[in-house]
JSON list of C-alpha atoms in Angstrom, two decimals:
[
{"chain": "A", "resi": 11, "resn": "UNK", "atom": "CA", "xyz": [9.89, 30.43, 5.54]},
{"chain": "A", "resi": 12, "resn": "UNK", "atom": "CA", "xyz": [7.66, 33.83, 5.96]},
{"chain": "A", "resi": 13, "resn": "UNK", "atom": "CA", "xyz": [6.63, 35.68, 3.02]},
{"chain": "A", "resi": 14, "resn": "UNK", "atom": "CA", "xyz": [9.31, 38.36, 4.37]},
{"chain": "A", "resi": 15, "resn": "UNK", "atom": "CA", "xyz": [11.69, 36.13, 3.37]},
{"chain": "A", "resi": 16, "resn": "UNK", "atom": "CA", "xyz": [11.10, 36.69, -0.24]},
{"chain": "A", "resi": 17, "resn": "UNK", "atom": "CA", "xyz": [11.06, 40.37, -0.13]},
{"chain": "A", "resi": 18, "resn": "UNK", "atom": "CA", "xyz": [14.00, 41.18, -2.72]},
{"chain": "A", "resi": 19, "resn": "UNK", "atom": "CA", "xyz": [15.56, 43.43, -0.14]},
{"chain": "A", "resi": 20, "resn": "UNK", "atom": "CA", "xyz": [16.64, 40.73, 2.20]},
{"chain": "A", "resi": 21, "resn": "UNK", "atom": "CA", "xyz": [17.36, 38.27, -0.44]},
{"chain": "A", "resi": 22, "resn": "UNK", "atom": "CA", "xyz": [20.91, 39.36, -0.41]},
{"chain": "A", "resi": 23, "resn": "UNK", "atom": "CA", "xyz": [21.59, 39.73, 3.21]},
{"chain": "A", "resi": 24, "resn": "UNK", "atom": "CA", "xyz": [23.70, 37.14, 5.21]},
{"chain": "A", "resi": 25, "resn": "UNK", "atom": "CA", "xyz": [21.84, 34.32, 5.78]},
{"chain": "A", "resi": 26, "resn": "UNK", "atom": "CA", "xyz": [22.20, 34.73, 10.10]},
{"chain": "A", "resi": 27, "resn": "UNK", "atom": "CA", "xyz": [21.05, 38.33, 9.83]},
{"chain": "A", "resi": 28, "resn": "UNK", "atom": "CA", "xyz": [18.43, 37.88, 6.95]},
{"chain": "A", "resi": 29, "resn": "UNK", "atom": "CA", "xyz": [16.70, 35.26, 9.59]},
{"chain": "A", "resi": 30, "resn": "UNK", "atom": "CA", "xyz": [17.04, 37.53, 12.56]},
{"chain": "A", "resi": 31, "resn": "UNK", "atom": "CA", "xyz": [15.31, 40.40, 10.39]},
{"chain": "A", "resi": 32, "resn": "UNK", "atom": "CA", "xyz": [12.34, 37.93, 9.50]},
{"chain": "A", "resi": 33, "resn": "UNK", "atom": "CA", "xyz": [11.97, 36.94, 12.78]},
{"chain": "A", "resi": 34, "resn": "UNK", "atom": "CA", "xyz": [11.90, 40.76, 13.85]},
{"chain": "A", "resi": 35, "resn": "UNK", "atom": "CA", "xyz": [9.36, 41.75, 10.91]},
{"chain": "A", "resi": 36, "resn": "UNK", "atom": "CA", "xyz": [6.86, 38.52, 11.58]},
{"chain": "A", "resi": 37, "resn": "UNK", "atom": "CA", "xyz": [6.83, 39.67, 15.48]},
{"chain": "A", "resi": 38, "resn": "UNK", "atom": "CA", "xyz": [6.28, 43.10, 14.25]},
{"chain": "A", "resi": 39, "resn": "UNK", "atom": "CA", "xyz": [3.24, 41.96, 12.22]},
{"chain": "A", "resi": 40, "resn": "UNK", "atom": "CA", "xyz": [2.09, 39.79, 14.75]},
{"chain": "A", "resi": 41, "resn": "UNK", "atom": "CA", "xyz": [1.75, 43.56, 16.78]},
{"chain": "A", "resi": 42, "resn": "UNK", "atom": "CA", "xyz": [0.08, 45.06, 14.22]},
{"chain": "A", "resi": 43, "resn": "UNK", "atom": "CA", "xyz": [3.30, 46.40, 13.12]},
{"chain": "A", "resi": 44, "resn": "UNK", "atom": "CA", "xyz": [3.85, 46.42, 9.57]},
{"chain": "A", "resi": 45, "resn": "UNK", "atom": "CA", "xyz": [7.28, 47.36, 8.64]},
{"chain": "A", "resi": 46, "resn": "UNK", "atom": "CA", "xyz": [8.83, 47.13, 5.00]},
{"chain": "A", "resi": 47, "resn": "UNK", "atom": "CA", "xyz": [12.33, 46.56, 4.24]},
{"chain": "A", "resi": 48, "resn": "UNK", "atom": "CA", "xyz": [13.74, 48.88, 1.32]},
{"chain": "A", "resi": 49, "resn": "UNK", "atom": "CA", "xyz": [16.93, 48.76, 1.53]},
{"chain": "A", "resi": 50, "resn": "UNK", "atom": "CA", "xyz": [19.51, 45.76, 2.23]},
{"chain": "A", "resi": 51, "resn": "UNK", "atom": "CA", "xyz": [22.47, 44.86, 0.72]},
{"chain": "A", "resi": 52, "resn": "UNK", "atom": "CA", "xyz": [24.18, 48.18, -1.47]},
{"chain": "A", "resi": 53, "resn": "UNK", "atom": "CA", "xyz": [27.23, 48.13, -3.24]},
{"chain": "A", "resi": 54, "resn": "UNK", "atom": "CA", "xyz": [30.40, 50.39, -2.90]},
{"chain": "A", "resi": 55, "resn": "UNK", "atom": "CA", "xyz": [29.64, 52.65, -5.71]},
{"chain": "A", "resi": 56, "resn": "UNK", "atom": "CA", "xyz": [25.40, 52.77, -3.78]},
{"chain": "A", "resi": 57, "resn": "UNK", "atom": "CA", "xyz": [27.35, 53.13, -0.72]},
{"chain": "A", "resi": 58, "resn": "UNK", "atom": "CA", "xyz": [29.73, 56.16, -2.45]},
{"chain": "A", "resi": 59, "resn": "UNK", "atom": "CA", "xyz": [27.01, 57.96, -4.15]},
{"chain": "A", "resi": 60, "resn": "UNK", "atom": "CA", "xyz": [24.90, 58.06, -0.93]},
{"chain": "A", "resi": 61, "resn": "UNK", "atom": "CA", "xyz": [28.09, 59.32, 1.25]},
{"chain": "A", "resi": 62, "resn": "UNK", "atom": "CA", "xyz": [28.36, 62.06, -1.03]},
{"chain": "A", "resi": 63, "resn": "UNK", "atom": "CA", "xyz": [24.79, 63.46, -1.11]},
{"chain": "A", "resi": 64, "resn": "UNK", "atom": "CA", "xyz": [25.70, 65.85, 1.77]},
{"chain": "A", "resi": 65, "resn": "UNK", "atom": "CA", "xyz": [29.92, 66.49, 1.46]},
{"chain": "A", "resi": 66, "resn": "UNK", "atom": "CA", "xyz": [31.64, 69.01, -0.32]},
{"chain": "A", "resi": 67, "resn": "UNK", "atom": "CA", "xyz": [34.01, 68.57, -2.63]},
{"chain": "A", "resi": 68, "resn": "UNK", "atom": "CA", "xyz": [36.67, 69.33, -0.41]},
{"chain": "A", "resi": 69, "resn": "UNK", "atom": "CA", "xyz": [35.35, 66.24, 1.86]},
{"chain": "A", "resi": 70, "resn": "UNK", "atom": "CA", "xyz": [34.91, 63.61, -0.92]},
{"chain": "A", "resi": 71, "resn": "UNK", "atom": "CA", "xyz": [39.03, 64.59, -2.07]},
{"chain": "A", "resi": 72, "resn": "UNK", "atom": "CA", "xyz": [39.96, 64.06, 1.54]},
{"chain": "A", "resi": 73, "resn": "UNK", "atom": "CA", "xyz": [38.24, 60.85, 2.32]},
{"chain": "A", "resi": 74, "resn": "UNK", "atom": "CA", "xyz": [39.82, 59.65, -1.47]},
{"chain": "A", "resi": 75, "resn": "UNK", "atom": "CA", "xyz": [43.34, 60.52, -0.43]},
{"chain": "A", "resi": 76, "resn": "UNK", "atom": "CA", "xyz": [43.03, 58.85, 3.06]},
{"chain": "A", "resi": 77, "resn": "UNK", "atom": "CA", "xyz": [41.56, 55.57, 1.41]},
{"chain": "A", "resi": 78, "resn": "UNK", "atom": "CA", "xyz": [44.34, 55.65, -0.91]},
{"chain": "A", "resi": 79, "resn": "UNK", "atom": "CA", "xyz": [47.18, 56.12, 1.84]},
{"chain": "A", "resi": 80, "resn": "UNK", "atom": "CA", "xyz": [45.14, 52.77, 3.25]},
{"chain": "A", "resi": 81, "resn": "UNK", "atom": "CA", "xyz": [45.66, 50.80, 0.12]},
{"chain": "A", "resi": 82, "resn": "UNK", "atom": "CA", "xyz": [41.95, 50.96, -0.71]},
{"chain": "A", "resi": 83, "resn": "UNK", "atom": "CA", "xyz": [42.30, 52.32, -4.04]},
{"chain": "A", "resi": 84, "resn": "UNK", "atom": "CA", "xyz": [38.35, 50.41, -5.11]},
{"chain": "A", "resi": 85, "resn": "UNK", "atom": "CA", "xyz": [36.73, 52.04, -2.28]},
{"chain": "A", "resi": 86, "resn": "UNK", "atom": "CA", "xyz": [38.59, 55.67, -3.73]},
{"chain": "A", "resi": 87, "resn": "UNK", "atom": "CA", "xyz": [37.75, 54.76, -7.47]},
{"chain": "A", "resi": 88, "resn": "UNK", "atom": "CA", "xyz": [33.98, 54.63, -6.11]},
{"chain": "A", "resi": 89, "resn": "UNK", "atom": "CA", "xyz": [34.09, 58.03, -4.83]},
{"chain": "A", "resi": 90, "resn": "UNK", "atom": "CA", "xyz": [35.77, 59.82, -7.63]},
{"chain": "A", "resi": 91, "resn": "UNK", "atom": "CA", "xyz": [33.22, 58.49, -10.04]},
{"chain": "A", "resi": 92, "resn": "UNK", "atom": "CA", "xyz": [30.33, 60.26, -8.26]},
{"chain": "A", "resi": 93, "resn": "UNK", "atom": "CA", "xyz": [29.98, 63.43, -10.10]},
{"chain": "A", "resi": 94, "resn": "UNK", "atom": "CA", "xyz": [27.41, 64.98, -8.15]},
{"chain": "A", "resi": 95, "resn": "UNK", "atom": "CA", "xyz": [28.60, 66.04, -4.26]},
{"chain": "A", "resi": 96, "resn": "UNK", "atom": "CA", "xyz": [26.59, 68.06, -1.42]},
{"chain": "A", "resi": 97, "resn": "UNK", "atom": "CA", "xyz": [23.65, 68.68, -3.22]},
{"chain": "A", "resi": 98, "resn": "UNK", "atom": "CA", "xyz": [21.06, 66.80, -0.95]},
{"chain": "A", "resi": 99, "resn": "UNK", "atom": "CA", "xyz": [20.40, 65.91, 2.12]},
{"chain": "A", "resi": 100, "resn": "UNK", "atom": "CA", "xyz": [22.65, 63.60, 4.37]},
{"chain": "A", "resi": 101, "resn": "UNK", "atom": "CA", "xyz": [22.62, 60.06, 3.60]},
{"chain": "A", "resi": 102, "resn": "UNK", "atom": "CA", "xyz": [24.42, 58.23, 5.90]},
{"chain": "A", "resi": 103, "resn": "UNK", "atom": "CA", "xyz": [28.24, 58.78, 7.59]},
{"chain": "A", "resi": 104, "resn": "UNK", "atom": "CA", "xyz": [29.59, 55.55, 6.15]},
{"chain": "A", "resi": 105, "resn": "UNK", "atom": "CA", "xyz": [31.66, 55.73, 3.59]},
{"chain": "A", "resi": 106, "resn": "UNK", "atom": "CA", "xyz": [32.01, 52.60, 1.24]},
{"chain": "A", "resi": 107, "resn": "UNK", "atom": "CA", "xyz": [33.29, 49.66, 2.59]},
{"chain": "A", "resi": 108, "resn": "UNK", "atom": "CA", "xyz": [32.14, 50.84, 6.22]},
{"chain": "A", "resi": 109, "resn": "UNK", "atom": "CA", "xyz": [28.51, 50.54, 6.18]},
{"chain": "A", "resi": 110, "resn": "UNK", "atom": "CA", "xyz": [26.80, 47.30, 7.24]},
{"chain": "A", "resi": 111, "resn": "UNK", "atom": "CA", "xyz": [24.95, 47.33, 4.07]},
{"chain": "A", "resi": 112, "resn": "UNK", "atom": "CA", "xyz": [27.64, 46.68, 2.20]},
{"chain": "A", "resi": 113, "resn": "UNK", "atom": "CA", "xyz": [28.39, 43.43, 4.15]},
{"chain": "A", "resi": 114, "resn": "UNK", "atom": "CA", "xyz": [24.69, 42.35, 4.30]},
{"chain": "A", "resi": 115, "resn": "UNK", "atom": "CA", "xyz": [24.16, 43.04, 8.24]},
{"chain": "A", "resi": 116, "resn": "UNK", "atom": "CA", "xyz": [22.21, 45.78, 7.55]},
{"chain": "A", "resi": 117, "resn": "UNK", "atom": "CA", "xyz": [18.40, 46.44, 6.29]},
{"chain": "A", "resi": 118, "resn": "UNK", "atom": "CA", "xyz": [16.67, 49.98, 6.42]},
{"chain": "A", "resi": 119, "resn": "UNK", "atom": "CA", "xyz": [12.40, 49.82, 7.09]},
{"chain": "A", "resi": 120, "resn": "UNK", "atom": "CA", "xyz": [9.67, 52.01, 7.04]},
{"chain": "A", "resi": 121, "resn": "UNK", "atom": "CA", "xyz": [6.11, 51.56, 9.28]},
{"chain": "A", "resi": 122, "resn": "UNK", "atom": "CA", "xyz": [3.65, 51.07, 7.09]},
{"chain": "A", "resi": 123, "resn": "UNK", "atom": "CA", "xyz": [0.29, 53.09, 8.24]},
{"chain": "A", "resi": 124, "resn": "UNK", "atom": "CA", "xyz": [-2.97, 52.96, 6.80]},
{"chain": "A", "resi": 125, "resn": "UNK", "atom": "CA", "xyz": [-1.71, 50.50, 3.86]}
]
């Protein structure tokens, strides 16, 4: 297998996706394209904490009430134990449990220039 395989942010991906991403970074490469993975896999409480970078507080209790009327009380408990809320910049719009990243179908990259 490529050397991409081994990167420790695809080790955790699903192994159908995780192949399709090597595949994509070795043609990359093979452009002259150099693109490293950073991020794959995150858990629910990543996946929380990220969410909440750009919401207000009023935004974090609605989205832990409406996961609670679903009978996702986990995905809730994630949110209420991030303490900090809308001091960054956004994140992402997927709360936990509805990213791909938290499945393992998703990886985030970065070109690499100039090394």
């Amino acid at each position: 297998m490529p050397a991409t395989a081994l990167d420790k942010n695809l080790v955790m991906l699903q192994d159908d996706f995780r192949d399709k991403v090597v595949k994509l970074l070795d043609n990359c490469a093979n452009r002259n394209v150099i693109m490293k993975p950073y991020m794959g896999t995150r858990s629910a409480q990543w996946q929380a904490e990220l969410w909440c970078r750009s919401r207000t507080d009023d935004e974090k209790t609605k989205m832990v009430n409406f996961l609670r009327n679903n009978n996702a009380d986990f995905l809730a408990d994630c949110l209420l134990k991030v303490t900090t809320v809308g001091n960054d910049r956004w994140a992402t719009n997927a709360v936990s449990g509805r990213s791909w990243h938290n499945w393992g179908y998703a990886v985030d990259c970065v070109n690499v220039h100039g090394g």
